[in-house]
Each structure stands twice: as structure tokens, then as C-alpha cells.
PDB file of C-alpha atoms in Angstrom:
ATOM      1  CA  PHE A 616       0.216   4.252 -20.395  1.00  0.00           C
ATOM      2  CA  ARG A 617       2.350   3.199 -23.379  1.00  0.00           C
ATOM      3  CA  ARG A 618       4.521   0.117 -23.267  1.00  0.00           C
ATOM      4  CA  VAL A 619       7.389   1.679 -20.209  1.00  0.00           C
ATOM      5  CA  LEU A 620       8.806  -0.229 -17.590  1.00  0.00           C
ATOM      6  CA  PHE A 621       8.577   1.752 -15.260  1.00  0.00           C
ATOM      7  CA  ARG A 622       9.985   1.844 -11.809  1.00  0.00           C
ATOM      8  CA  SER A 623       8.318   3.417  -8.982  1.00  0.00           C
ATOM      9  CA  ILE A 624      10.779   4.362  -5.555  1.00  0.00           C
ATOM     10  CA  GLU A 625       8.807   6.213  -2.270  1.00  0.00           C
ATOM     11  CA  GLN A 626      11.874   6.131  -0.169  1.00  0.00           C
ATOM     12  CA  PRO A 627      12.156   7.364   2.881  1.00  0.00           C
ATOM     13  CA  LEU A 628       8.594   6.641   3.562  1.00  0.00           C
ATOM     14  CA  GLY A 629       6.230   9.832   2.812  1.00  0.00           C
ATOM     15  CA  THR A 630       8.340  11.792   0.240  1.00  0.00           C
ATOM     16  CA  PRO A 631       7.962  12.899  -3.304  1.00  0.00           C
ATOM     17  CA  ILE A 632       7.698   8.864  -5.227  1.00  0.00           C
ATOM     18  CA  ARG A 633      10.415   8.950  -7.892  1.00  0.00           C
ATOM     19  CA  LEU A 634       9.495   7.643 -11.406  1.00  0.00           C
ATOM     20  CA  TYR A 635      12.202   5.975 -13.849  1.00  0.00           C
ATOM     21  CA  ASP A 636      11.561   4.588 -17.186  1.00  0.00           C
ATOM     22  CA  LEU A 637      13.801   1.633 -17.210  1.00  0.00           C
ATOM     23  CA  LYS A 638      13.777   0.614 -20.674  1.00  0.00           C
ATOM     24  CA  ASN A 639      15.732   4.067 -21.562  1.00  0.00           C
ATOM     25  CA  ASP A 640      17.428   4.847 -18.006  1.00  0.00           C
ATOM     26  CA  ILE A 641      18.449   1.579 -17.022  1.00  0.00           C
ATOM     27  CA  GLY A 642      20.643   3.865 -14.202  1.00  0.00           C
ATOM     28  CA  GLU A 643      17.641   5.566 -13.066  1.00  0.00           C
ATOM     29  CA  GLN A 644      18.718   8.540 -13.677  1.00  0.00           C
ATOM     30  CA  THR A 645      16.038  10.692 -15.083  1.00  0.00           C
ATOM     31  CA  ASP A 646      12.893  11.429 -12.606  1.00  0.00           C
ATOM     32  CA  LEU A 647      10.060  11.273 -14.811  1.00  0.00           C
ATOM     33  CA  ALA A 648       7.780  11.542 -12.098  1.00  0.00           C
ATOM     34  CA  ASP A 649       6.440  15.550 -13.265  1.00  0.00           C
ATOM     35  CA  LYS A 650       6.661  14.464 -16.786  1.00  0.00           C
ATOM     36  CA  HIS A 651       3.439  11.677 -15.742  1.00  0.00           C
ATOM     37  CA  PRO A 652       1.448  12.424 -12.496  1.00  0.00           C
ATOM     38  CA  ASP A 653      -1.123   9.956 -13.868  1.00  0.00           C
ATOM     39  CA  VAL A 654       0.923   6.718 -13.556  1.00  0.00           C
ATOM     40  CA  VAL A 655       2.993   7.831 -10.624  1.00  0.00           C
ATOM     41  CA  ALA A 656      -0.892   8.347  -9.174  1.00  0.00           C
ATOM     42  CA  VAL A 657      -2.103   4.905 -10.568  1.00  0.00           C
ATOM     43  CA  MET A 658       1.090   3.287  -9.075  1.00  0.00           C
ATOM     44  CA  LYS A 659       1.483   5.194  -5.799  1.00  0.00           C
ATOM     45  CA  GLN A 660      -2.898   3.475  -5.394  1.00  0.00           C
ATOM     46  CA  ARG A 661      -0.456   0.224  -6.418  1.00  0.00           C
ATOM     47  CA  MET A 662       1.604   0.594  -3.629  1.00  0.00           C
ATOM     48  CA  VAL A 663      -1.196   1.216  -0.944  1.00  0.00           C
ATOM     49  CA  GLU A 664      -3.375  -1.608  -2.013  1.00  0.00           C
ATOM     50  CA  SER A 665      -0.800  -4.062  -1.562  1.00  0.00           C
ATOM     51  CA  TYR A 666       0.708  -3.227   1.911  1.00  0.00           C
ATOM     52  CA  THR A 667       0.404  -6.206   3.563  1.00  0.00           C
ATOM     53  CA  PRO A 668       0.864  -5.012   7.915  1.00  0.00           C
ATOM     54  CA  SER A 669       3.486  -6.533   9.948  1.00  0.00           C
ATOM     55  CA  GLU A 670       4.338  -7.015  12.718  1.00  0.00           C
ATOM     56  CA  ARG A 671       7.972  -7.503  12.111  1.00  0.00           C
ATOM     57  CA  TRP A 672       8.124  -4.384  10.341  1.00  0.00           C
ATOM     58  CA  LYS A 673       6.075  -1.623  11.208  1.00  0.00           C
ATOM     59  CA  LEU A 674       5.596   1.268   8.903  1.00  0.00           C
ATOM     60  CA  PRO A 675       5.526   5.066  10.772  1.00  0.00           C
ATOM     61  CA  VAL A 676       2.815   5.805   9.061  1.00  0.00           C
ATOM     62  CA  PRO A 677      -0.568   3.752   7.857  1.00  0.00           C
ATOM     63  CA  MET A 678      -0.539   3.285   4.145  1.00  0.00           C
ATOM     64  CA  SER A 679      -4.470   4.039   3.910  1.00  0.00           C
ATOM     65  CA  ALA A 680      -3.527   7.351   5.564  1.00  0.00           C
ATOM     66  CA  GLN A 681      -0.535   8.215   3.250  1.00  0.00           C
ATOM     67  CA  GLN A 682      -3.162   9.141   0.132  1.00  0.00           C
TER      68      GLN A 682
END
């Protein structure tokens, strides 16, 4: 990837991930997900890998099933 500070958002769960370049779009106005599907795939994988189950907050669908 080029050196970009990306932010990925999947809100609400199960919706397409939105991707923003925070260096050039601090207000998160331009979704770059369609232009960078490779980055979206990496970010989604990181979301899945970093998820820790919690009794206090349960996801409606297990993260492993969202791929």
C-alpha cells in the first residue's frame, strides 16, 4: 500500500466497509472502498483477527461468519 492513513468503518455490522484517507480527507467525506478493494480486504481480515468475544457485548453474528 502507498503510505496512507486509512480508516475503515463497518457500521452497522454486516454492511459494506467504508474506507477513508485521513491524511487527505479528515472529515471522512469520500468513501474510497471501491477504489481500493485490496485495502478493504486487509482491513476486514484485521477486524476479524482482532475480535475478542465478550460476555458484555455480543455480536449478532460471529465475526468468523462475516467473511
